[in-house]
JSON list of C-alpha atoms in Angstrom, two decimals:
[
{"chain": "A", "resi": 1400, "resn": "ASP", "atom": "CA", "xyz": [32.47, 43.66, -0.58]},
{"chain": "A", "resi": 1401, "resn": "ALA", "atom": "CA", "xyz": [35.74, 44.22, -2.44]},
{"chain": "A", "resi": 1402, "resn": "GLY", "atom": "CA", "xyz": [35.56, 44.90, -6.14]},
{"chain": "A", "resi": 1403, "resn": "VAL", "atom": "CA", "xyz": [38.17, 43.88, -8.68]},
{"chain": "A", "resi": 1404, "resn": "THR", "atom": "CA", "xyz": [41.68, 44.91, -7.69]},
{"chain": "A", "resi": 1405, "resn": "GLN", "atom": "CA", "xyz": [44.47, 45.36, -10.22]},
{"chain": "A", "resi": 1406, "resn": "SER", "atom": "CA", "xyz": [48.14, 46.12, -9.74]},
{"chain": "A", "resi": 1407, "resn": "PRO", "atom": "CA", "xyz": [50.12, 48.06, -10.57]},
{"chain": "A", "resi": 1408, "resn": "THR", "atom": "CA", "xyz": [48.06, 51.05, -11.70]},
{"chain": "A", "resi": 1409, "resn": "HIS", "atom": "CA", "xyz": [50.74, 52.41, -14.00]},
{"chain": "A", "resi": 1410, "resn": "LEU", "atom": "CA", "xyz": [53.81, 50.87, -15.54]},
{"chain": "A", "resi": 1411, "resn": "ILE", "atom": "CA", "xyz": [56.51, 52.01, -17.95]},
{"chain": "A", "resi": 1412, "resn": "LYS", "atom": "CA", "xyz": [58.56, 49.36, -19.73]},
{"chain": "A", "resi": 1413, "resn": "THR", "atom": "CA", "xyz": [61.15, 49.30, -22.50]},
{"chain": "A", "resi": 1414, "resn": "ARG", "atom": "CA", "xyz": [60.66, 47.47, -25.80]},
{"chain": "A", "resi": 1415, "resn": "GLY", "atom": "CA", "xyz": [61.67, 43.83, -25.52]},
{"chain": "A", "resi": 1416, "resn": "GLN", "atom": "CA", "xyz": [61.05, 43.61, -21.80]},
{"chain": "A", "resi": 1417, "resn": "GLN", "atom": "CA", "xyz": [58.53, 41.39, -20.06]},
{"chain": "A", "resi": 1418, "resn": "VAL", "atom": "CA", "xyz": [55.69, 42.49, -17.80]},
{"chain": "A", "resi": 1419, "resn": "THR", "atom": "CA", "xyz": [53.34, 40.82, -15.30]},
{"chain": "A", "resi": 1420, "resn": "LEU", "atom": "CA", "xyz": [50.01, 42.36, -14.35]},
{"chain": "A", "resi": 1421, "resn": "ARG", "atom": "CA", "xyz": [47.93, 41.12, -11.45]},
{"chain": "A", "resi": 1422, "resn": "CYS", "atom": "CA", "xyz": [44.23, 40.90, -10.71]},
{"chain": "A", "resi": 1423, "resn": "SER", "atom": "CA", "xyz": [42.14, 39.90, -7.71]},
{"chain": "A", "resi": 1424, "resn": "PRO", "atom": "CA", "xyz": [38.52, 39.23, -8.66]},
{"chain": "A", "resi": 1425, "resn": "LYS", "atom": "CA", "xyz": [35.46, 40.47, -6.86]},
{"chain": "A", "resi": 1426, "resn": "SER", "atom": "CA", "xyz": [34.57, 38.38, -3.84]},
{"chain": "A", "resi": 1427, "resn": "GLY", "atom": "CA", "xyz": [32.44, 35.43, -4.92]},
{"chain": "A", "resi": 1428, "resn": "HIS", "atom": "CA", "xyz": [33.50, 35.56, -8.57]},
{"chain": "A", "resi": 1429, "resn": "ASP", "atom": "CA", "xyz": [35.37, 32.60, -10.06]},
{"chain": "A", "resi": 1430, "resn": "THR", "atom": "CA", "xyz": [36.03, 33.69, -13.65]},
{"chain": "A", "resi": 1431, "resn": "VAL", "atom": "CA", "xyz": [38.61, 36.25, -14.75]},
{"chain": "A", "resi": 1432, "resn": "SER", "atom": "CA", "xyz": [38.86, 37.82, -18.20]},
{"chain": "A", "resi": 1433, "resn": "TRP", "atom": "CA", "xyz": [41.56, 40.14, -19.48]},
{"chain": "A", "resi": 1434, "resn": "TYR", "atom": "CA", "xyz": [40.98, 42.94, -21.98]},
{"chain": "A", "resi": 1435, "resn": "GLN", "atom": "CA", "xyz": [43.25, 45.39, -23.76]},
{"chain": "A", "resi": 1436, "resn": "GLN", "atom": "CA", "xyz": [41.87, 48.86, -24.37]},
{"chain": "A", "resi": 1437, "resn": "ALA", "atom": "CA", "xyz": [43.71, 51.20, -26.70]},
{"chain": "A", "resi": 1438, "resn": "LEU", "atom": "CA", "xyz": [42.98, 54.91, -26.44]},
{"chain": "A", "resi": 1439, "resn": "GLY", "atom": "CA", "xyz": [39.59, 55.76, -27.95]},
{"chain": "A", "resi": 1440, "resn": "GLN", "atom": "CA", "xyz": [38.67, 52.11, -28.58]},
{"chain": "A", "resi": 1441, "resn": "GLY", "atom": "CA", "xyz": [36.48, 49.52, -26.96]},
{"chain": "A", "resi": 1442, "resn": "PRO", "atom": "CA", "xyz": [38.07, 46.77, -24.86]},
{"chain": "A", "resi": 1443, "resn": "GLN", "atom": "CA", "xyz": [39.49, 43.85, -26.86]},
{"chain": "A", "resi": 1444, "resn": "PHE", "atom": "CA", "xyz": [39.26, 40.38, -25.34]},
{"chain": "A", "resi": 1445, "resn": "ILE", "atom": "CA", "xyz": [42.59, 38.71, -24.61]},
{"chain": "A", "resi": 1446, "resn": "PHE", "atom": "CA", "xyz": [41.60, 35.55, -22.74]},
{"chain": "A", "resi": 1447, "resn": "GLN", "atom": "CA", "xyz": [39.48, 34.16, -19.94]},
{"chain": "A", "resi": 1448, "resn": "TYR", "atom": "CA", "xyz": [40.38, 31.87, -17.06]},
{"chain": "A", "resi": 1449, "resn": "TYR", "atom": "CA", "xyz": [38.10, 29.55, -15.16]},
{"chain": "A", "resi": 1450, "resn": "GLU", "atom": "CA", "xyz": [39.10, 26.73, -12.81]},
{"chain": "A", "resi": 1451, "resn": "GLU", "atom": "CA", "xyz": [42.75, 27.66, -13.39]},
{"chain": "A", "resi": 1452, "resn": "GLU", "atom": "CA", "xyz": [42.51, 26.96, -17.10]},
{"chain": "A", "resi": 1453, "resn": "GLU", "atom": "CA", "xyz": [42.39, 29.23, -20.13]},
{"chain": "A", "resi": 1454, "resn": "ARG", "atom": "CA", "xyz": [38.89, 28.76, -21.43]},
{"chain": "A", "resi": 1455, "resn": "GLN", "atom": "CA", "xyz": [38.77, 31.15, -24.37]},
{"chain": "A", "resi": 1456, "resn": "ARG", "atom": "CA", "xyz": [41.29, 33.26, -26.20]},
{"chain": "A", "resi": 1457, "resn": "GLY", "atom": "CA", "xyz": [41.03, 36.29, -28.44]},
{"chain": "A", "resi": 1458, "resn": "ASN", "atom": "CA", "xyz": [43.24, 37.27, -31.37]},
{"chain": "A", "resi": 1459, "resn": "PHE", "atom": "CA", "xyz": [46.39, 37.96, -29.42]},
{"chain": "A", "resi": 1460, "resn": "PRO", "atom": "CA", "xyz": [49.83, 36.42, -30.07]},
{"chain": "A", "resi": 1461, "resn": "ASP", "atom": "CA", "xyz": [51.45, 33.84, -27.83]},
{"chain": "A", "resi": 1462, "resn": "ARG", "atom": "CA", "xyz": [53.49, 36.64, -26.24]},
{"chain": "A", "resi": 1463, "resn": "PHE", "atom": "CA", "xyz": [50.38, 37.15, -24.13]},
{"chain": "A", "resi": 1464, "resn": "SER", "atom": "CA", "xyz": [49.95, 34.45, -21.52]},
{"chain": "A", "resi": 1465, "resn": "GLY", "atom": "CA", "xyz": [48.17, 34.13, -18.24]},
{"chain": "A", "resi": 1466, "resn": "HIS", "atom": "CA", "xyz": [47.53, 32.16, -15.17]},
{"chain": "A", "resi": 1467, "resn": "GLN", "atom": "CA", "xyz": [44.79, 31.70, -12.60]},
{"chain": "A", "resi": 1468, "resn": "PHE", "atom": "CA", "xyz": [45.53, 30.64, -9.06]},
{"chain": "A", "resi": 1469, "resn": "PRO", "atom": "CA", "xyz": [43.42, 28.48, -6.72]},
{"chain": "A", "resi": 1470, "resn": "ASN", "atom": "CA", "xyz": [42.13, 31.63, -4.98]},
{"chain": "A", "resi": 1471, "resn": "TYR", "atom": "CA", "xyz": [40.81, 32.81, -8.39]},
{"chain": "A", "resi": 1472, "resn": "SER", "atom": "CA", "xyz": [43.33, 35.65, -8.70]},
{"chain": "A", "resi": 1473, "resn": "SER", "atom": "CA", "xyz": [45.05, 35.95, -12.05]},
{"chain": "A", "resi": 1474, "resn": "GLU", "atom": "CA", "xyz": [48.14, 37.21, -13.80]},
{"chain": "A", "resi": 1475, "resn": "LEU", "atom": "CA", "xyz": [48.66, 38.49, -17.32]},
{"chain": "A", "resi": 1476, "resn": "ASN", "atom": "CA", "xyz": [52.16, 38.16, -18.73]},
{"chain": "A", "resi": 1477, "resn": "VAL", "atom": "CA", "xyz": [53.39, 39.86, -21.86]},
{"chain": "A", "resi": 1478, "resn": "ASN", "atom": "CA", "xyz": [56.81, 38.97, -23.30]},
{"chain": "A", "resi": 1479, "resn": "ALA", "atom": "CA", "xyz": [58.96, 40.84, -25.81]},
{"chain": "A", "resi": 1480, "resn": "LEU", "atom": "CA", "xyz": [57.02, 44.06, -25.40]},
{"chain": "A", "resi": 1481, "resn": "LEU", "atom": "CA", "xyz": [56.28, 46.14, -28.49]},
{"chain": "A", "resi": 1482, "resn": "LEU", "atom": "CA", "xyz": [55.39, 49.83, -28.65]},
{"chain": "A", "resi": 1483, "resn": "GLY", "atom": "CA", "xyz": [51.93, 48.76, -29.82]},
{"chain": "A", "resi": 1484, "resn": "ASP", "atom": "CA", "xyz": [51.34, 46.96, -26.53]},
{"chain": "A", "resi": 1485, "resn": "SER", "atom": "CA", "xyz": [50.91, 50.33, -24.84]},
{"chain": "A", "resi": 1486, "resn": "ALA", "atom": "CA", "xyz": [47.31, 50.35, -23.60]},
{"chain": "A", "resi": 1487, "resn": "LEU", "atom": "CA", "xyz": [45.02, 50.09, -20.61]},
{"chain": "A", "resi": 1488, "resn": "TYR", "atom": "CA", "xyz": [44.81, 46.45, -19.49]},
{"chain": "A", "resi": 1489, "resn": "LEU", "atom": "CA", "xyz": [41.55, 45.63, -17.80]},
{"chain": "A", "resi": 1490, "resn": "CYS", "atom": "CA", "xyz": [40.68, 42.66, -15.68]},
{"chain": "A", "resi": 1491, "resn": "ALA", "atom": "CA", "xyz": [37.02, 41.68, -15.43]},
{"chain": "A", "resi": 1492, "resn": "SER", "atom": "CA", "xyz": [35.56, 39.12, -13.08]},
{"chain": "A", "resi": 1493, "resn": "SER", "atom": "CA", "xyz": [32.25, 37.31, -13.13]},
{"chain": "A", "resi": 1494, "resn": "LEU", "atom": "CA", "xyz": [30.51, 34.20, -12.03]},
{"chain": "A", "resi": 1495, "resn": "ALA", "atom": "CA", "xyz": [30.97, 31.27, -14.41]},
{"chain": "A", "resi": 1496, "resn": "GLY", "atom": "CA", "xyz": [29.55, 32.27, -17.76]},
{"chain": "A", "resi": 1497, "resn": "GLY", "atom": "CA", "xyz": [29.37, 35.98, -17.02]},
{"chain": "A", "resi": 1498, "resn": "THR", "atom": "CA", "xyz": [25.62, 35.65, -16.98]},
{"chain": "A", "resi": 1499, "resn": "TYR", "atom": "CA", "xyz": [25.08, 38.78, -14.92]},
{"chain": "A", "resi": 1500, "resn": "GLY", "atom": "CA", "xyz": [27.65, 41.07, -16.47]},
{"chain": "A", "resi": 1501, "resn": "TYR", "atom": "CA", "xyz": [31.27, 41.67, -15.73]},
{"chain": "A", "resi": 1502, "resn": "THR", "atom": "CA", "xyz": [32.86, 43.72, -12.96]},
{"chain": "A", "resi": 1503, "resn": "PHE", "atom": "CA", "xyz": [35.92, 45.54, -14.24]},
{"chain": "A", "resi": 1504, "resn": "GLY", "atom": "CA", "xyz": [38.94, 46.66, -12.28]},
{"chain": "A", "resi": 1505, "resn": "SER", "atom": "CA", "xyz": [40.44, 50.11, -12.65]},
{"chain": "A", "resi": 1506, "resn": "GLY", "atom": "CA", "xyz": [43.06, 48.75, -15.01]},
{"chain": "A", "resi": 1507, "resn": "THR", "atom": "CA", "xyz": [46.82, 48.93, -15.45]},
{"chain": "A", "resi": 1508, "resn": "ARG", "atom": "CA", "xyz": [48.08, 51.65, -17.77]},
{"chain": "A", "resi": 1509, "resn": "LEU", "atom": "CA", "xyz": [51.09, 50.15, -19.59]},
{"chain": "A", "resi": 1510, "resn": "THR", "atom": "CA", "xyz": [53.40, 52.41, -21.54]},
{"chain": "A", "resi": 1511, "resn": "VAL", "atom": "CA", "xyz": [56.12, 50.83, -23.68]},
{"chain": "A", "resi": 1512, "resn": "VAL", "atom": "CA", "xyz": [58.96, 53.15, -24.69]},
{"chain": "B", "resi": 239, "resn": "GLY", "atom": "CA", "xyz": [34.15, 37.60, -37.94]},
{"chain": "B", "resi": 240, "resn": "GLN", "atom": "CA", "xyz": [31.47, 38.74, -35.53]},
{"chain": "B", "resi": 241, "resn": "GLN", "atom": "CA", "xyz": [31.33, 42.52, -35.20]},
{"chain": "B", "resi": 242, "resn": "VAL", "atom": "CA", "xyz": [29.49, 44.98, -32.98]},
{"chain": "B", "resi": 243, "resn": "MET", "atom": "CA", "xyz": [29.10, 48.51, -34.29]},
{"chain": "B", "resi": 244, "resn": "GLN", "atom": "CA", "xyz": [27.90, 51.61, -32.50]},
{"chain": "B", "resi": 245, "resn": "ILE", "atom": "CA", "xyz": [26.70, 54.96, -33.78]},
{"chain": "B", "resi": 246, "resn": "PRO", "atom": "CA", "xyz": [27.29, 57.78, -33.36]},
{"chain": "B", "resi": 247, "resn": "GLN", "atom": "CA", "xyz": [30.92, 57.79, -32.29]},
{"chain": "B", "resi": 248, "resn": "TYR", "atom": "CA", "xyz": [30.54, 61.16, -30.56]},
{"chain": "B", "resi": 249, "resn": "GLN", "atom": "CA", "xyz": [27.57, 63.19, -29.40]},
{"chain": "B", "resi": 250, "resn": "HIS", "atom": "CA", "xyz": [27.55, 66.67, -27.91]},
{"chain": "B", "resi": 251, "resn": "VAL", "atom": "CA", "xyz": [24.30, 67.78, -26.28]},
{"chain": "B", "resi": 252, "resn": "GLN", "atom": "CA", "xyz": [23.08, 70.66, -24.18]},
{"chain": "B", "resi": 253, "resn": "GLU", "atom": "CA", "xyz": [22.16, 69.69, -20.64]},
{"chain": "B", "resi": 254, "resn": "GLY", "atom": "CA", "xyz": [18.50, 68.71, -20.60]},
{"chain": "B", "resi": 255, "resn": "GLU", "atom": "CA", "xyz": [18.46, 67.37, -24.16]},
{"chain": "B", "resi": 256, "resn": "ASP", "atom": "CA", "xyz": [17.91, 63.70, -24.91]},
{"chain": "B", "resi": 257, "resn": "PHE", "atom": "CA", "xyz": [20.58, 61.30, -26.17]},
{"chain": "B", "resi": 258, "resn": "THR", "atom": "CA", "xyz": [20.43, 57.98, -28.00]},
{"chain": "B", "resi": 259, "resn": "THR", "atom": "CA", "xyz": [23.15, 55.54, -29.02]},
{"chain": "B", "resi": 260, "resn": "TYR", "atom": "CA", "xyz": [22.57, 52.60, -31.32]},
{"chain": "B", "resi": 261, "resn": "CYS", "atom": "CA", "xyz": [24.29, 49.23, -31.37]},
{"chain": "B", "resi": 262, "resn": "ASN", "atom": "CA", "xyz": [24.23, 46.70, -34.22]},
{"chain": "B", "resi": 263, "resn": "SER", "atom": "CA", "xyz": [25.66, 43.19, -34.31]},
{"chain": "B", "resi": 264, "resn": "SER", "atom": "CA", "xyz": [26.58, 41.23, -37.42]},
{"chain": "B", "resi": 265, "resn": "THR", "atom": "CA", "xyz": [25.17, 38.10, -35.76]},
{"chain": "B", "resi": 266, "resn": "THR", "atom": "CA", "xyz": [22.29, 37.23, -33.43]},
{"chain": "B", "resi": 267, "resn": "LEU", "atom": "CA", "xyz": [23.20, 37.73, -29.80]},
{"chain": "B", "resi": 268, "resn": "SER", "atom": "CA", "xyz": [22.17, 35.63, -26.82]},
{"chain": "B", "resi": 269, "resn": "ASN", "atom": "CA", "xyz": [22.25, 38.82, -24.78]},
{"chain": "B", "resi": 270, "resn": "ILE", "atom": "CA", "xyz": [23.46, 42.42, -24.97]},
{"chain": "B", "resi": 271, "resn": "GLN", "atom": "CA", "xyz": [25.23, 44.23, -22.18]},
{"chain": "B", "resi": 272, "resn": "TRP", "atom": "CA", "xyz": [25.78, 47.96, -21.72]},
{"chain": "B", "resi": 273, "resn": "TYR", "atom": "CA", "xyz": [28.68, 49.56, -19.93]},
{"chain": "B", "resi": 274, "resn": "LYS", "atom": "CA", "xyz": [29.58, 53.17, -19.08]},
{"chain": "B", "resi": 275, "resn": "GLN", "atom": "CA", "xyz": [33.16, 54.38, -18.87]},
{"chain": "B", "resi": 276, "resn": "ARG", "atom": "CA", "xyz": [33.84, 57.81, -17.38]},
{"chain": "B", "resi": 277, "resn": "PRO", "atom": "CA", "xyz": [36.86, 59.75, -18.66]},
{"chain": "B", "resi": 278, "resn": "GLY", "atom": "CA", "xyz": [39.97, 58.16, -17.15]},
{"chain": "B", "resi": 279, "resn": "GLY", "atom": "CA", "xyz": [37.89, 55.38, -15.62]},
{"chain": "B", "resi": 280, "resn": "HIS", "atom": "CA", "xyz": [36.99, 51.79, -16.31]},
{"chain": "B", "resi": 281, "resn": "PRO", "atom": "CA", "xyz": [33.84, 50.20, -17.79]},
{"chain": "B", "resi": 282, "resn": "VAL", "atom": "CA", "xyz": [30.99, 49.87, -15.31]},
{"chain": "B", "resi": 283, "resn": "PHE", "atom": "CA", "xyz": [28.21, 47.37, -15.98]},
{"chain": "B", "resi": 284, "resn": "LEU", "atom": "CA", "xyz": [24.84, 49.05, -16.48]},
{"chain": "B", "resi": 285, "resn": "ILE", "atom": "CA", "xyz": [22.44, 46.35, -17.62]},
{"chain": "B", "resi": 286, "resn": "GLN", "atom": "CA", "xyz": [21.95, 43.11, -19.53]},
{"chain": "B", "resi": 287, "resn": "LEU", "atom": "CA", "xyz": [19.09, 42.40, -21.92]},
{"chain": "B", "resi": 288, "resn": "VAL", "atom": "CA", "xyz": [18.26, 38.83, -22.85]},
{"chain": "B", "resi": 289, "resn": "LYS", "atom": "CA", "xyz": [14.82, 38.60, -24.41]},
{"chain": "B", "resi": 290, "resn": "SER", "atom": "CA", "xyz": [13.80, 39.60, -27.91]},
{"chain": "B", "resi": 291, "resn": "GLY", "atom": "CA", "xyz": [12.09, 43.01, -27.83]},
{"chain": "B", "resi": 292, "resn": "GLU", "atom": "CA", "xyz": [13.00, 43.54, -24.19]},
{"chain": "B", "resi": 293, "resn": "VAL", "atom": "CA", "xyz": [12.83, 47.07, -22.77]},
{"chain": "B", "resi": 294, "resn": "LYS", "atom": "CA", "xyz": [14.34, 48.00, -19.41]},
{"chain": "B", "resi": 295, "resn": "LYS", "atom": "CA", "xyz": [14.49, 51.33, -17.63]},
{"chain": "B", "resi": 296, "resn": "GLN", "atom": "CA", "xyz": [16.89, 52.70, -15.05]},
{"chain": "B", "resi": 297, "resn": "LYS", "atom": "CA", "xyz": [15.67, 56.15, -13.98]},
{"chain": "B", "resi": 298, "resn": "ARG", "atom": "CA", "xyz": [16.36, 58.35, -17.05]},
{"chain": "B", "resi": 299, "resn": "LEU", "atom": "CA", "xyz": [17.98, 55.51, -19.04]},
{"chain": "B", "resi": 300, "resn": "THR", "atom": "CA", "xyz": [15.95, 53.26, -21.34]},
{"chain": "B", "resi": 301, "resn": "PHE", "atom": "CA", "xyz": [17.50, 50.17, -22.93]},
{"chain": "B", "resi": 302, "resn": "GLN", "atom": "CA", "xyz": [15.97, 48.20, -25.79]},
{"chain": "B", "resi": 303, "resn": "PHE", "atom": "CA", "xyz": [16.88, 44.88, -27.40]},
{"chain": "B", "resi": 304, "resn": "GLY", "atom": "CA", "xyz": [15.67, 44.39, -30.95]},
{"chain": "B", "resi": 305, "resn": "GLU", "atom": "CA", "xyz": [13.20, 41.73, -32.02]},
{"chain": "B", "resi": 306, "resn": "ALA", "atom": "CA", "xyz": [15.87, 39.95, -34.06]},
{"chain": "B", "resi": 307, "resn": "LYS", "atom": "CA", "xyz": [18.35, 40.21, -31.16]},
{"chain": "B", "resi": 308, "resn": "LYS", "atom": "CA", "xyz": [20.88, 41.89, -33.45]},
{"chain": "B", "resi": 309, "resn": "ASN", "atom": "CA", "xyz": [20.47, 45.48, -32.38]},
{"chain": "B", "resi": 310, "resn": "SER", "atom": "CA", "xyz": [20.01, 47.53, -29.25]},
{"chain": "B", "resi": 311, "resn": "SER", "atom": "CA", "xyz": [19.69, 51.12, -28.14]},
{"chain": "B", "resi": 312, "resn": "LEU", "atom": "CA", "xyz": [20.28, 53.24, -25.08]},
{"chain": "B", "resi": 313, "resn": "HIS", "atom": "CA", "xyz": [18.23, 56.40, -24.65]},
{"chain": "B", "resi": 314, "resn": "ILE", "atom": "CA", "xyz": [18.90, 59.00, -21.97]},
{"chain": "B", "resi": 315, "resn": "THR", "atom": "CA", "xyz": [16.14, 61.49, -21.21]},
{"chain": "B", "resi": 316, "resn": "ALA", "atom": "CA", "xyz": [17.05, 65.00, -20.08]},
{"chain": "B", "resi": 317, "resn": "THR", "atom": "CA", "xyz": [20.81, 64.53, -19.92]},
{"chain": "B", "resi": 318, "resn": "GLN", "atom": "CA", "xyz": [22.82, 65.78, -16.97]},
{"chain": "B", "resi": 319, "resn": "THR", "atom": "CA", "xyz": [26.53, 66.55, -16.68]},
{"chain": "B", "resi": 320, "resn": "THR", "atom": "CA", "xyz": [26.90, 63.34, -14.67]},
{"chain": "B", "resi": 321, "resn": "ASP", "atom": "CA", "xyz": [25.97, 61.39, -17.83]},
{"chain": "B", "resi": 322, "resn": "VAL", "atom": "CA", "xyz": [29.28, 62.34, -19.47]},
{"chain": "B", "resi": 323, "resn": "GLY", "atom": "CA", "xyz": [31.32, 59.33, -20.56]},
{"chain": "B", "resi": 324, "resn": "THR", "atom": "CA", "xyz": [31.58, 56.62, -23.18]},
{"chain": "B", "resi": 325, "resn": "TYR", "atom": "CA", "xyz": [28.78, 54.10, -23.49]},
{"chain": "B", "resi": 326, "resn": "PHE", "atom": "CA", "xyz": [29.67, 50.65, -24.80]},
{"chain": "B", "resi": 327, "resn": "CYS", "atom": "CA", "xyz": [27.44, 47.83, -25.87]},
{"chain": "B", "resi": 328, "resn": "ALA", "atom": "CA", "xyz": [28.87, 44.32, -25.79]},
{"chain": "B", "resi": 329, "resn": "GLY", "atom": "CA", "xyz": [27.69, 40.91, -26.80]},
{"chain": "B", "resi": 330, "resn": "PRO", "atom": "CA", "xyz": [29.06, 37.41, -26.23]},
{"chain": "B", "resi": 331, "resn": "ARG", "atom": "CA", "xyz": [30.80, 35.68, -29.10]},
{"chain": "B", "resi": 332, "resn": "GLY", "atom": "CA", "xyz": [28.88, 32.74, -30.44]},
{"chain": "B", "resi": 333, "resn": "SER", "atom": "CA", "xyz": [25.55, 31.36, -29.34]},
{"chain": "B", "resi": 334, "resn": "GLY", "atom": "CA", "xyz": [26.49, 30.69, -25.77]},
{"chain": "B", "resi": 335, "resn": "ASN", "atom": "CA", "xyz": [26.70, 32.99, -22.81]},
{"chain": "B", "resi": 336, "resn": "THR", "atom": "CA", "xyz": [30.24, 32.31, -21.74]},
{"chain": "B", "resi": 337, "resn": "GLY", "atom": "CA", "xyz": [33.62, 33.77, -22.37]},
{"chain": "B", "resi": 338, "resn": "LYS", "atom": "CA", "xyz": [34.51, 36.40, -24.90]},
{"chain": "B", "resi": 339, "resn": "LEU", "atom": "CA", "xyz": [32.59, 39.67, -24.95]},
{"chain": "B", "resi": 340, "resn": "ILE", "atom": "CA", "xyz": [32.79, 41.66, -28.15]},
{"chain": "B", "resi": 341, "resn": "PHE", "atom": "CA", "xyz": [32.56, 45.39, -27.48]},
{"chain": "B", "resi": 342, "resn": "GLY", "atom": "CA", "xyz": [31.43, 48.11, -29.82]},
{"chain": "B", "resi": 343, "resn": "GLN", "atom": "CA", "xyz": [33.72, 51.07, -30.28]},
{"chain": "B", "resi": 344, "resn": "GLY", "atom": "CA", "xyz": [31.56, 53.14, -27.97]},
{"chain": "B", "resi": 345, "resn": "THR", "atom": "CA", "xyz": [29.66, 56.41, -28.13]},
{"chain": "B", "resi": 346, "resn": "THR", "atom": "CA", "xyz": [31.25, 59.30, -26.26]},
{"chain": "B", "resi": 347, "resn": "LEU", "atom": "CA", "xyz": [28.73, 61.71, -24.78]},
{"chain": "B", "resi": 348, "resn": "GLN", "atom": "CA", "xyz": [29.63, 65.29, -23.92]},
{"chain": "B", "resi": 349, "resn": "VAL", "atom": "CA", "xyz": [27.07, 67.40, -22.05]},
{"chain": "B", "resi": 350, "resn": "LYS", "atom": "CA", "xyz": [27.30, 71.18, -22.02]},
{"chain": "B", "resi": 351, "resn": "PRO", "atom": "CA", "xyz": [25.96, 72.72, -18.81]}
]
């Protein structure tokens, strides 16, 4: 049973560029959430997708956008990258409502230079 | 806004000693979840507590949910080097059980062999 798969694992981008991160949820899960984790901090909620729609959003600017596809996979897009966007981006999947906890992927380490 | 706080931030113990981390929410939680993140890894779901006063055990780990459903604790008996990592508590925003998880800042456990 495949867990959550994220790609790429590492990425280096220049300020002002755009980036797309990808996530395939655990088999059987239909809900995907994205988190940003700065070094030494807890994960911060970006947004959640269910039935191809953004269901909830955290305190992140509109530069952060996403998408969910019919097969439940998801993308996170960040435009006009800032140095402060450097972080570990985690994808977490769950069944609708996350009633039984979230399964996290290994994350994408984004470095903005 | 809703906040989840954890203490202590760091804990160094000798192998075989006990360890406890405490989690406090500014609001009543419908449930509390605990995750473990190994150095360089991603959060891994440990357990979810739902009922007021609930106590659950997983081998050497004991989890408690407070009567008011605003606080929780994780106690590890006789720590081992495999317990090294950061332990996060997390609760859902709002009264429901969907969407945004708010994470504490974590307690990092170091175990000296």
